[in-house]
Coordinates of C-alpha atoms and ligand atoms in Angstrom, one line a residue:
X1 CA -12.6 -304.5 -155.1
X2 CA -15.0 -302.2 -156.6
X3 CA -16.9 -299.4 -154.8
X4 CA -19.8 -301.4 -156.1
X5 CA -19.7 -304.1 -153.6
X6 CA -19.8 -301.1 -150.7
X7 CA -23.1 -301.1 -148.5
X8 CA -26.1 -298.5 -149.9
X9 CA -27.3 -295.9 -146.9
X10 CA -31.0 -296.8 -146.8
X11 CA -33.8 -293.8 -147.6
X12 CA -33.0 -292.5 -151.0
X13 CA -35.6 -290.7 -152.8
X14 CA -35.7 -289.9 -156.6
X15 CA -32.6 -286.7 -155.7
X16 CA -30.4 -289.7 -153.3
X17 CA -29.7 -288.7 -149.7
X18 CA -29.6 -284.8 -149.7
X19 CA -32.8 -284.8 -148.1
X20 CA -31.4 -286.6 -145.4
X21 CA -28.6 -284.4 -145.2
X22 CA -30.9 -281.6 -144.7
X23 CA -33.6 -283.0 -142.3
X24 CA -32.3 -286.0 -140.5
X25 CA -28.8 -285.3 -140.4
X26 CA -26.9 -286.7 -137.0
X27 CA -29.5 -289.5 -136.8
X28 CA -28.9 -290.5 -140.4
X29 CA -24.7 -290.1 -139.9
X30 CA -25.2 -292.0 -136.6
X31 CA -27.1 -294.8 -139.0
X32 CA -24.5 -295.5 -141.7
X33 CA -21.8 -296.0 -139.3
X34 CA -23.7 -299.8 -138.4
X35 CA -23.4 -300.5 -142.0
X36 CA -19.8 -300.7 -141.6
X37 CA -16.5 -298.2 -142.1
X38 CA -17.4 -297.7 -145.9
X39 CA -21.1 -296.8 -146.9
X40 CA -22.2 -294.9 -150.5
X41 CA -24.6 -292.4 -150.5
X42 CA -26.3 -290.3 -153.6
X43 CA -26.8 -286.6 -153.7
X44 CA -29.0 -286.3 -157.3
X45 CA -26.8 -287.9 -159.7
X46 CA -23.8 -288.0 -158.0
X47 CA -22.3 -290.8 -155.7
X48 CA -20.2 -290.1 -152.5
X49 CA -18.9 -292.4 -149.6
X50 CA -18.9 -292.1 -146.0
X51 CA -16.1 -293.3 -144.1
X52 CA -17.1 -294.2 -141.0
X53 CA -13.7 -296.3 -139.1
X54 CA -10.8 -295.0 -137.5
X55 CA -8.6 -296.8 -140.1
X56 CA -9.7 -296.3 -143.3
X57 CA -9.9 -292.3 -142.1
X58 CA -6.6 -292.6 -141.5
X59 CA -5.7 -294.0 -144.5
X60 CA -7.3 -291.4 -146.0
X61 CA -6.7 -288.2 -144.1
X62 CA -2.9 -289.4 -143.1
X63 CA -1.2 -292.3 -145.4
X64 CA -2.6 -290.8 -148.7
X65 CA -3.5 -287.2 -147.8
X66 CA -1.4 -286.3 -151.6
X67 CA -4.1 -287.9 -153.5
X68 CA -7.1 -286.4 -151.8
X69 CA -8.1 -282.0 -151.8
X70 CA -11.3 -280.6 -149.9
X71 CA -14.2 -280.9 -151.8
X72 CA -14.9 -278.3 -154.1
X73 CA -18.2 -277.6 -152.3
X74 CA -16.4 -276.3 -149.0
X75 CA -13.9 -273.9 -151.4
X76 CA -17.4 -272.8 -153.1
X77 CA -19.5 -271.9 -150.5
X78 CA -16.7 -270.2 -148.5
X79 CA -15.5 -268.4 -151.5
X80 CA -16.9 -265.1 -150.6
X81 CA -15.6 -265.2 -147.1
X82 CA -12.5 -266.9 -146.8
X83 CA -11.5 -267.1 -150.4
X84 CA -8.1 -268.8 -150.4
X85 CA -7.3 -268.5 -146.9
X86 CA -5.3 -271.5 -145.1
X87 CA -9.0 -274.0 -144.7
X88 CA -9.8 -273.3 -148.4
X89 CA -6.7 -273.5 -150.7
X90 CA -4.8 -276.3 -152.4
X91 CA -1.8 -277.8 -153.5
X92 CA 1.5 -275.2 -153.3
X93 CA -0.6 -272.1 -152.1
X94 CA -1.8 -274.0 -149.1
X95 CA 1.7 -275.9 -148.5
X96 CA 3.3 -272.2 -148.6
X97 CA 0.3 -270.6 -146.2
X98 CA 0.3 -273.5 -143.5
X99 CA 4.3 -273.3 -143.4
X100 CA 4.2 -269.5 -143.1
X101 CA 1.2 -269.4 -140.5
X102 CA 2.5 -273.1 -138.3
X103 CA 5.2 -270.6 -136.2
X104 CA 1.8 -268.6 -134.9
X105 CA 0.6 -271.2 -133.9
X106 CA 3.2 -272.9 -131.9
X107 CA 3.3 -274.0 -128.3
X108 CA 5.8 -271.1 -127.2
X109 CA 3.5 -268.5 -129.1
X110 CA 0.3 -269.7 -127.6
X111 CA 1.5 -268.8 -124.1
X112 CA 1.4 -265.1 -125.0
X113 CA -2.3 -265.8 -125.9
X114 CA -3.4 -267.2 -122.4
X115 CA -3.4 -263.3 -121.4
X116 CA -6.7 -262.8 -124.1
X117 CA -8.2 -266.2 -122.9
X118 CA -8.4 -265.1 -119.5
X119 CA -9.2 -261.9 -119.7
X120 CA -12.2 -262.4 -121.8
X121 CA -13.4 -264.7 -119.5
X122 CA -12.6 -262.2 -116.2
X123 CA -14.8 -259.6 -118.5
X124 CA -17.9 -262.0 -119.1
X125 CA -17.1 -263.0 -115.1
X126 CA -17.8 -259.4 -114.6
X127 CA -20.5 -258.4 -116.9
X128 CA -22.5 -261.2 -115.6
X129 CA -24.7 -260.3 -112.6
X130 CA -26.2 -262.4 -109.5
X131 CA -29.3 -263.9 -110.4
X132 CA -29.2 -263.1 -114.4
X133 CA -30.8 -265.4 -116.8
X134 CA -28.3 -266.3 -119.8
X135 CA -27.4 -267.9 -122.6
X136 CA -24.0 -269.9 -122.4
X137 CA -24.1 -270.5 -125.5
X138 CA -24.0 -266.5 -126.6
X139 CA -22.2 -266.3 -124.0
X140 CA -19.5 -268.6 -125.3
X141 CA -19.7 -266.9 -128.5
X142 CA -19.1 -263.4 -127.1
X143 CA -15.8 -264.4 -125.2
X144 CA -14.6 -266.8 -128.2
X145 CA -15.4 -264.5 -130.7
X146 CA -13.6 -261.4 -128.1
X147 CA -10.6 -263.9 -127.8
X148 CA -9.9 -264.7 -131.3
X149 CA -10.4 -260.7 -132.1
X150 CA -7.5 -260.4 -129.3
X151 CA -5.3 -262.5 -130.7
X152 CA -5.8 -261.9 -134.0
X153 CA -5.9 -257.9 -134.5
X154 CA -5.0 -257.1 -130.5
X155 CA -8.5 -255.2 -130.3
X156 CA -8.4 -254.6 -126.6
X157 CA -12.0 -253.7 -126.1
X158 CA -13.1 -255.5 -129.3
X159 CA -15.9 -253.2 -130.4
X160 CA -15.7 -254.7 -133.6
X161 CA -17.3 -257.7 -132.2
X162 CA -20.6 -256.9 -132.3
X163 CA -21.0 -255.7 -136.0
X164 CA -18.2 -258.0 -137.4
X165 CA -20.1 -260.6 -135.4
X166 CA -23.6 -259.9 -136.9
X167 CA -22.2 -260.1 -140.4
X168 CA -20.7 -263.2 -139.7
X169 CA -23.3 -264.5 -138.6
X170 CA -25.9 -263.2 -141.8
X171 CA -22.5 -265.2 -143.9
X172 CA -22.7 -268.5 -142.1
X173 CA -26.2 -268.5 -142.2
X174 CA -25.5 -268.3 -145.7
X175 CA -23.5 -271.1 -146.1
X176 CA -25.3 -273.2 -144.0
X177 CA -28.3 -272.9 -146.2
X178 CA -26.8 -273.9 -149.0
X179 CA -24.9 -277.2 -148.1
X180 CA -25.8 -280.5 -148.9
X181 CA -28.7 -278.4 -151.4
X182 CA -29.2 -279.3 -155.1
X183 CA -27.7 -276.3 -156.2
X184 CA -24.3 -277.6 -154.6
X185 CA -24.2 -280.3 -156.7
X186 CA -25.4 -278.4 -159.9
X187 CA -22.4 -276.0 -159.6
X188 CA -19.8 -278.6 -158.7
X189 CA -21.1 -280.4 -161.6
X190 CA -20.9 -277.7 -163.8
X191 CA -16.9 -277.0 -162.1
X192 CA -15.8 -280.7 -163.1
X193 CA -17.8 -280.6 -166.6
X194 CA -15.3 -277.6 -166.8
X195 CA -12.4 -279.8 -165.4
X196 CA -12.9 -282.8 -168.0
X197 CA -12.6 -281.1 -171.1
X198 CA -9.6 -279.3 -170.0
X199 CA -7.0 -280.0 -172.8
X200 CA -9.9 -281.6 -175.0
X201 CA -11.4 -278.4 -176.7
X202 CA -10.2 -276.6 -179.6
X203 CA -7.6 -273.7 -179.2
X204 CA -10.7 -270.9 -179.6
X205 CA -13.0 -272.6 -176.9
X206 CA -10.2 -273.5 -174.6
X207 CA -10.4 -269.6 -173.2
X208 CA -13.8 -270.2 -172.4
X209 CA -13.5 -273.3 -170.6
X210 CA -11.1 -271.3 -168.2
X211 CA -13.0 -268.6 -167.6
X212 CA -16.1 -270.5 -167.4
X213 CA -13.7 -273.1 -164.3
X214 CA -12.7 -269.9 -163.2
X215 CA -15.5 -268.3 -162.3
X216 CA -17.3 -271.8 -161.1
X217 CA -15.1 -271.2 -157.9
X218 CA -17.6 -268.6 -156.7
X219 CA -20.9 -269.2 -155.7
X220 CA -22.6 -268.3 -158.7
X221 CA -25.1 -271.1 -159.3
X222 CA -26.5 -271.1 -155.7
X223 CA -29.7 -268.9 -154.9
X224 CA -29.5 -265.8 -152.5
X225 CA -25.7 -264.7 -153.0
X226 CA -27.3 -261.5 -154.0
X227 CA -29.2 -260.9 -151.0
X228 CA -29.0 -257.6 -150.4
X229 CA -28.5 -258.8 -146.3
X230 CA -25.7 -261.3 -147.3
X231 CA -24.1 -258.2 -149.6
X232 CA -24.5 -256.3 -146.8
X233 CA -22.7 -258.4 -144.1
X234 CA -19.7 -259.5 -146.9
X235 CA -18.5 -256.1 -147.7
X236 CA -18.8 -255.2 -143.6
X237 CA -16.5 -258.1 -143.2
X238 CA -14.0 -257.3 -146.2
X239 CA -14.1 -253.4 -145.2
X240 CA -13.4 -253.8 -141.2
X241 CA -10.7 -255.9 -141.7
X242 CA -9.1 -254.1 -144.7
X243 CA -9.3 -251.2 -142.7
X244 CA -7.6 -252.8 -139.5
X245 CA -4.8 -254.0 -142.3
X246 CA -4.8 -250.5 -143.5
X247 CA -4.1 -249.2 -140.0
X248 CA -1.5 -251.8 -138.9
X249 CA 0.9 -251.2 -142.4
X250 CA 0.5 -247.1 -142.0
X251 CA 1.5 -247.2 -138.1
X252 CA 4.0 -250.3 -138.6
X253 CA 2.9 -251.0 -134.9
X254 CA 5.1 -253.3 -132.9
X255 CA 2.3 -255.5 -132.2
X256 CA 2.2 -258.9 -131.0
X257 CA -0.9 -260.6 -132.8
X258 CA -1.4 -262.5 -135.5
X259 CA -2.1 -259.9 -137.6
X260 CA 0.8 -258.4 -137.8
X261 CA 2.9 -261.5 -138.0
X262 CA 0.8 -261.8 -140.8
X263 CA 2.0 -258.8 -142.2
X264 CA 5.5 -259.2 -142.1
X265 CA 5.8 -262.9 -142.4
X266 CA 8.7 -263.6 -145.0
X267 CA 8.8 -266.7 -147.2
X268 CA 11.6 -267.9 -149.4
X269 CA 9.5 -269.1 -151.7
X270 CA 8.6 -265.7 -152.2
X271 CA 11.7 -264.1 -152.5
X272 CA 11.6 -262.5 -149.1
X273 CA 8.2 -261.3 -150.6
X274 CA 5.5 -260.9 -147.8
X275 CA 1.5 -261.7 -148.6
X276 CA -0.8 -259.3 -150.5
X277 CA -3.3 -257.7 -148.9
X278 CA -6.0 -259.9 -150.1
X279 CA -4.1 -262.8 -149.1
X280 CA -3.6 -261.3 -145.3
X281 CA -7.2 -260.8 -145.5
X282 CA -8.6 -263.9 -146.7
X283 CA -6.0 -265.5 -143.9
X284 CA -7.2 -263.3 -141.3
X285 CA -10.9 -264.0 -142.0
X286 CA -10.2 -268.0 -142.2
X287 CA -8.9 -267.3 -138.5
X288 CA -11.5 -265.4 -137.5
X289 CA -14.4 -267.7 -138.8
X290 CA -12.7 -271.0 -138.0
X291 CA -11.4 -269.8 -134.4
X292 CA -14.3 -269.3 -132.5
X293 CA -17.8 -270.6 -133.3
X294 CA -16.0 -274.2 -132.7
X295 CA -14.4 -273.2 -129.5
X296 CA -17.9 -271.4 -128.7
X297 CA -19.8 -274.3 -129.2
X298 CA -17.5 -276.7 -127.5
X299 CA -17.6 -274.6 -124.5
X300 CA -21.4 -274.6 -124.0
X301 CA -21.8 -278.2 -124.7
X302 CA -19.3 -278.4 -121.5
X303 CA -21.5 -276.5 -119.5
X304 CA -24.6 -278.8 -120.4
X305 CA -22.5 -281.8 -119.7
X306 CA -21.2 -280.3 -116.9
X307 CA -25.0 -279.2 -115.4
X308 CA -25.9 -282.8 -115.6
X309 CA -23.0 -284.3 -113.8
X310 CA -22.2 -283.2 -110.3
X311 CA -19.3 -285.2 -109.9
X312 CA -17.5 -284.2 -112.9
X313 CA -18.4 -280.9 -112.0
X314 CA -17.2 -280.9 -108.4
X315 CA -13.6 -282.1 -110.1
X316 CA -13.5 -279.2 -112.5
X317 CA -14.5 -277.0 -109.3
X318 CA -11.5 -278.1 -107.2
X319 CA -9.1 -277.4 -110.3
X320 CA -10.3 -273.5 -110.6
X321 CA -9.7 -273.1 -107.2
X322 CA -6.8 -273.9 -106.7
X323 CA -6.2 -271.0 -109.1
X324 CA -5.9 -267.7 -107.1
X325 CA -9.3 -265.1 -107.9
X326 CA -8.5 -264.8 -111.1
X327 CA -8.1 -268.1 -112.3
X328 CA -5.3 -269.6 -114.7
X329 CA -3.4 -266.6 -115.8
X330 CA -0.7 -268.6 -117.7
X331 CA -1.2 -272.6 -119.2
X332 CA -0.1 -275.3 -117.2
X333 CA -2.0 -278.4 -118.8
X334 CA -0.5 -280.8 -115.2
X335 CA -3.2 -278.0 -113.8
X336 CA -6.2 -278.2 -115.9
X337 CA -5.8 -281.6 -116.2
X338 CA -9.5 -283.3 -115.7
X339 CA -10.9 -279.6 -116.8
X340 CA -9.7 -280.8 -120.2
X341 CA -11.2 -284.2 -120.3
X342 CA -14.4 -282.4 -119.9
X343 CA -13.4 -280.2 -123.4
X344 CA -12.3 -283.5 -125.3
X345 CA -15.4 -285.4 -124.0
X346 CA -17.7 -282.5 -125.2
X347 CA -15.6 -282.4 -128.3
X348 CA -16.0 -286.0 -128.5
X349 CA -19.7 -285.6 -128.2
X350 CA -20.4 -282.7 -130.0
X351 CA -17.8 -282.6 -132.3
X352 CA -18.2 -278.9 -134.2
X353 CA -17.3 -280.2 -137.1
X354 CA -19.1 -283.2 -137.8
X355 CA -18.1 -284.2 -141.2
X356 CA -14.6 -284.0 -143.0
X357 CA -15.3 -284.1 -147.0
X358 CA -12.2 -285.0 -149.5
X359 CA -12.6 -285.4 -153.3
X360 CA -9.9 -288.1 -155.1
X361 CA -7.0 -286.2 -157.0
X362 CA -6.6 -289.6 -158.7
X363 CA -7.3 -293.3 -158.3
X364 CA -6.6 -294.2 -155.1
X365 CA -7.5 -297.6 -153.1
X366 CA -9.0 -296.9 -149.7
X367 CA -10.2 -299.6 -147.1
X368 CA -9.6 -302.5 -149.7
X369 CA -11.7 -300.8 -152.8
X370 CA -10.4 -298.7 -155.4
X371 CA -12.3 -295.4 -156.4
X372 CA -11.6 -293.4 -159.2
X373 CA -10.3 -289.8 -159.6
X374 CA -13.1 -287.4 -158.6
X375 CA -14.9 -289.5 -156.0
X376 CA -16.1 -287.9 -152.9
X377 CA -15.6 -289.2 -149.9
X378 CA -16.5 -288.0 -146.3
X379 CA -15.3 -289.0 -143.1
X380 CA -18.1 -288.6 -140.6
X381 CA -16.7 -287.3 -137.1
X382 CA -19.6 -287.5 -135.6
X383 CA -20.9 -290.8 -136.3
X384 CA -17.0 -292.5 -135.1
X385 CA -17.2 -290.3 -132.3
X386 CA -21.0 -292.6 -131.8
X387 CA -19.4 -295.9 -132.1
X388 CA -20.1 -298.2 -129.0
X389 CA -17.1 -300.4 -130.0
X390 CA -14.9 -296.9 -130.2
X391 CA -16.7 -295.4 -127.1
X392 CA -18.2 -298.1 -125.1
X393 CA -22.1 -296.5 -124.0
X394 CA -21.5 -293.8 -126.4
X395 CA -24.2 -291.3 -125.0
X396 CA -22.9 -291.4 -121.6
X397 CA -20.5 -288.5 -120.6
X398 CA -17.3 -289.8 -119.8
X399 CA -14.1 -287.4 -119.4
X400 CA -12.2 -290.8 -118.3
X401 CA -12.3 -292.0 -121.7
X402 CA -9.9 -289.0 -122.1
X403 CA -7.4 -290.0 -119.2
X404 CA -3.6 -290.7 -120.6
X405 CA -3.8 -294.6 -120.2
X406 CA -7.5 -294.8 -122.2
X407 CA -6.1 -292.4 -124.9
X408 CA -3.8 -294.6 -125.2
X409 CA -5.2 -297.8 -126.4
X410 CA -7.4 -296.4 -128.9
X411 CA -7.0 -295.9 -132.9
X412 CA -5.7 -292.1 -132.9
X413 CA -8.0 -291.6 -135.5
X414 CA -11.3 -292.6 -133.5
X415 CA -11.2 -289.0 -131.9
X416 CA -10.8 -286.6 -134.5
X417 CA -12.7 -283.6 -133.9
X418 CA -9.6 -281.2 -135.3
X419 CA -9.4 -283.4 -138.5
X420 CA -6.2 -285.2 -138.6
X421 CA -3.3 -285.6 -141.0
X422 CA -1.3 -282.3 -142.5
X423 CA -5.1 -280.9 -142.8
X424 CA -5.5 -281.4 -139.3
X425 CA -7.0 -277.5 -137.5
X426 CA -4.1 -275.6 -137.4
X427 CA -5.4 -273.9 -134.1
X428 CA -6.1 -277.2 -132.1
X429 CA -3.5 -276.4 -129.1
X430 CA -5.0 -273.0 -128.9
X431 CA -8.4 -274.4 -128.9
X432 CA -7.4 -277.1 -126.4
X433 CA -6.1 -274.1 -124.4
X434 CA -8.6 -271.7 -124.6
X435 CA -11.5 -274.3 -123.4
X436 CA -10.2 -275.3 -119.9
X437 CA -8.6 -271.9 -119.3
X438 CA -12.2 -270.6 -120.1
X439 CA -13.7 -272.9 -118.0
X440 CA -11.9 -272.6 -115.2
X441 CA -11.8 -269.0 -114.9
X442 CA -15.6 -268.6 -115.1
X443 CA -16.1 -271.6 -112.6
X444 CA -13.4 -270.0 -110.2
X445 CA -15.9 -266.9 -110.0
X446 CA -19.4 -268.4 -110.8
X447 CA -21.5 -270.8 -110.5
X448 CA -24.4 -271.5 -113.5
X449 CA -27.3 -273.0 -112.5
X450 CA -28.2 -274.8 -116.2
X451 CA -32.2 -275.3 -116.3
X452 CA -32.8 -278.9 -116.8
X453 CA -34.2 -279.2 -120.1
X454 CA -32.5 -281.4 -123.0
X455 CA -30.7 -279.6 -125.2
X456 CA -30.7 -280.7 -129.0
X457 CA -27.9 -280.3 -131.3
X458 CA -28.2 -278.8 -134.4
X459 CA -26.2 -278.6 -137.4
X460 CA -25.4 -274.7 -138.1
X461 CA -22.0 -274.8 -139.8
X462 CA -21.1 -276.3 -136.6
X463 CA -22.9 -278.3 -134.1
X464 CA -25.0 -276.0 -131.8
X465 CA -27.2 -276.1 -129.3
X466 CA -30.6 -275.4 -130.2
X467 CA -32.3 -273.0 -128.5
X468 CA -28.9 -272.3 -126.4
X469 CA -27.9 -273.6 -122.9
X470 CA -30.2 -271.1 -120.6
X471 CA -29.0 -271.0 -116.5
X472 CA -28.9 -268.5 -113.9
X473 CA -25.6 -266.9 -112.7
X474 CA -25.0 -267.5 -109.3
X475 CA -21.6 -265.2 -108.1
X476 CA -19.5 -267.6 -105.8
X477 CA -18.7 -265.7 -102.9
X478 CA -15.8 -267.4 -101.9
X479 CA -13.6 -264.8 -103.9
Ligands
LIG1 C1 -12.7 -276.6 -130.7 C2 -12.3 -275.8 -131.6 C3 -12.0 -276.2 -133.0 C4 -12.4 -277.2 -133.8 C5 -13.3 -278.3 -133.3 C6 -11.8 -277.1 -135.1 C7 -12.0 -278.0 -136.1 C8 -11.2 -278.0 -137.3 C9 -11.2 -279.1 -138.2 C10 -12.0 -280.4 -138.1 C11 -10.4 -278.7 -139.2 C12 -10.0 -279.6 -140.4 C13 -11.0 -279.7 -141.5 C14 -10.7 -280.7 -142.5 O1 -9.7 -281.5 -142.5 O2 -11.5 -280.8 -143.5 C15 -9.9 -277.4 -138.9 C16 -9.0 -276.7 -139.7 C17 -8.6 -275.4 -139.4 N1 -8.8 -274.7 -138.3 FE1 -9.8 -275.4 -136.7 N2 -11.0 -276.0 -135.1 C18 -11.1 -275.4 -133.9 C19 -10.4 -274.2 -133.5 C20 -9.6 -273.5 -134.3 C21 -8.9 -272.3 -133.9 C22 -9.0 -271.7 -132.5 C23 -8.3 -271.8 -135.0 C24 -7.5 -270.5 -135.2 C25 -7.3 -269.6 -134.3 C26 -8.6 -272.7 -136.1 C27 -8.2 -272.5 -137.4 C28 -8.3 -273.5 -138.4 C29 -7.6 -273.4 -139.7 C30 -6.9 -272.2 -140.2 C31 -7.9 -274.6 -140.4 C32 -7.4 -275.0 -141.7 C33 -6.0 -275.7 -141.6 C34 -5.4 -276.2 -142.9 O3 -6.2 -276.7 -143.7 O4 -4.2 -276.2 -143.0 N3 -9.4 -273.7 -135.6 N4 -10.4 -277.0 -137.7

């Protein structure tokens, strides 16, 4: 079949759906997932396709991952801050990166890790006072952003935090501005105009077209990359972390994070060559970026849910305490069991990353109709994750949905809030970690009385809470 015969999302304008995209975004990905598992969209001139069933996603994202890359819009817009770190690059590069960084980020390794994920939340359990007003969701941030910085560089008091975390912040803001804009599609336009004519120009104009596809990798179409704020905040980024780089190679420290493993990571394909600098620093910014604002938002959504259910709460209680005062000190997932649930259900709920894009290496046949090589497609997380015949009552909070026996009987591609496939996060067992053990070592010390109003999501570069989650610390005094 032709893509032709695929259901139109309703409420294009004269540009297609960007305006959607920019407005309406989670009702209008919650919409095209009743037109069925395939649905086209228009952003301008150009088509794209939502996949919306746990099938054809995994057909996609698993079966025939070799004929699909990221879209070219993600590689663009993160250019400047991850460049061709592990989320951004392609082909070889990335197959070499993701075998070099898997060891970090396996189960044995992420035990040494529980250390940072509890103590950051001990530090926030003792910052916080009796009676304070805060925001969880800053909150979150601060110990996410604190743990990562642990892991990553072994910054024990991670000073850093705040500036690195300011100009992260100015970067994301950024890139969040800029999705799903016209200008996005003008400059990958302009990047596969430059694709086409490869091999069909004369000798003397091929050197252009290369230079031209070249530099069409960087942002240089879209509107405030000059910002002197957004400047500002990218060379704080590149210089902090160069200089921890810097440090680490000069006092070849026998550290333990993932930093230095970076550093002296060996790959065959290399010839027992280790990365460049640029490389360790483009890794070590994907890391930083794409391991905590999810984790951060995850974790306040499980507060909200948490505020507004008193059963699930009291079963997330019981597990902290039966910690000792300290809560989980090492990972023992038989222990954190229904804690967990509570993460997956948020995740579930308020999947971070709402949308996976992919753009067709070649012809490929998905779901039954064929698309040719170039075609965008994007699987939208968040409106599967919506699906009443996925997630029967799909608003209602549920962590039972995530008990063994109901995991079991659905599609394993119906819950796919890490992605899925070889593409699939790289740091989802440290994230699956790092929530309960977070969790239960703040609820084994305090209690947060979350004020009762509804929270919205909203799309930042993940799904946050708008506004923040706002409660009151209450200090348990059962310590
Ligand atoms: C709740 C927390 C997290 C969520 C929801 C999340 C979500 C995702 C998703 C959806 C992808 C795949 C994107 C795609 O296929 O298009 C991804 C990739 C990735 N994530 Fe995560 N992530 C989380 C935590 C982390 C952590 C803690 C780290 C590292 C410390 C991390 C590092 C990465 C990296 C490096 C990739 C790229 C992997 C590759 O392409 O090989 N993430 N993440």
């Amino acid at each position: 079949m032709t893509p032709t015969s695929i259901p139109v999302a309703p409420g294009d304008n004269l540009l297609g759906h960007g305006h959607l995209f920019q407005d309406d975004r989670l009702p209008f990905f919650r919409r095209v997932t009743d037109q069925g598992d395939l649905v086209a969209a228009r952003m301008v001139h150009r088509s794209f396709y939502f996949v919306n069933g746990p099938q054809v996603a995994h057909e996609m994202l698993v079966e025939k991952a070799r004929s699909f890359e990221k879209s070219p819009g993600i590689r663009i817009l993160l250019h400047d801050l991850a460049g061709q770190g592990l989320f951004t690059s392609e082909g070889d590069l990335w197959r070499r990166q993701r075998r070099l960084l898997s060891p970090l980020f396996h189960p044995t390794q992420l035990q040494t890790y529980v250390g940072a994920m509890n103590g950051e939340a001990l530090r926030a359990r003792e910052r916080l006072k009796e009676g304070e007003r805060t925001d969880l969701a800053a909150e979150m941030t601060r110990i996410a952003m604190s743990v990562v910085g642990r892991a990553l560089f072994d910054a024990r008091t991670f000073d850093e935090a705040d500036e690195l975390g300011e100009a992260l912040t100015v970067a994301l803001g950024w890139v969040n501005d800029r999705m799903a804009t016209p200008y996005m599609t003008l400059q990958v336009s302009a990047l596969e105009m430059t694709e086409y004519l490869d091999g069909k120009l004369p000798p003397w104009l091929e050197d252009v077209r290369a230079r031209a596809r070249a530099a069409l990798d960087a942002p240089i179409l879209m509107p405030g990359r000059n910002d002197p704020t957004v400047v500002k905040a990218l060379e704080v980024l590149d210089k902090r972390i160069q200089a921890i780089i810097d440090d680490r190679r000069a006092s070849h420290a026998d550290r333990k994070d993932l930093l230095t493993r970076l550093l002296y990571a060996r790959d065959a394909d290399l010839g027992g060559e280790g990365m460049s600098d640029k490389q360790v620093r483009d890794e070590a910014n994907t890391l930083f970026i794409a391991g905590h604002e999810t984790t951060a938002t995850a974790l306040a959504w499980s507060f909200y849910l948490l505020a507004r259910d008193p059963a699930a709460r009291a079963k997330v209680q019981a597990e902290a305490d039966a910690f000792g005062p300290e809560g989980p000190t090492s990972y023992d997932p038989e222990k954190l069991a229904y804690t967990t649930r509570v993460f997956k259900e948020a995740l579930r709920l308020y999947p971070p990353v709402i949308v996976l894009p992919r753009r067709a290496l070649e012809r490929v046949e998905i779901g039954g109709h064929t698309f040719p090589e170039r075609t965008l497609l994007f699987v939208n997380v968040y409106g599967m994750h919506h699906r009443k015949d996925l997630f029967p009552d799909p608003e209602r909070f549920d962590p039972d949905r995530f008990s063994p026996e109901n995991e079991a009987k659905r599609h394993k591609s119906a819950w796919v809030p890490f992605g899925v496939g070889p593409r699939v996060c790289i740091g989802n067992h440290f994230a699956l970690m790092e929530g309960p053990v977070v969790l239960a070592t703040l609820m084994r010390g305090l209690s947060f009385e979350v004020e009762p109003q509804d929270v919205e999501p909203e799309t930042f570069t993940t799904l946050r809470p708008k506004g923040g989650i706002w409660a009151r610390v209450r200090r348990r005094s059962a310590l």
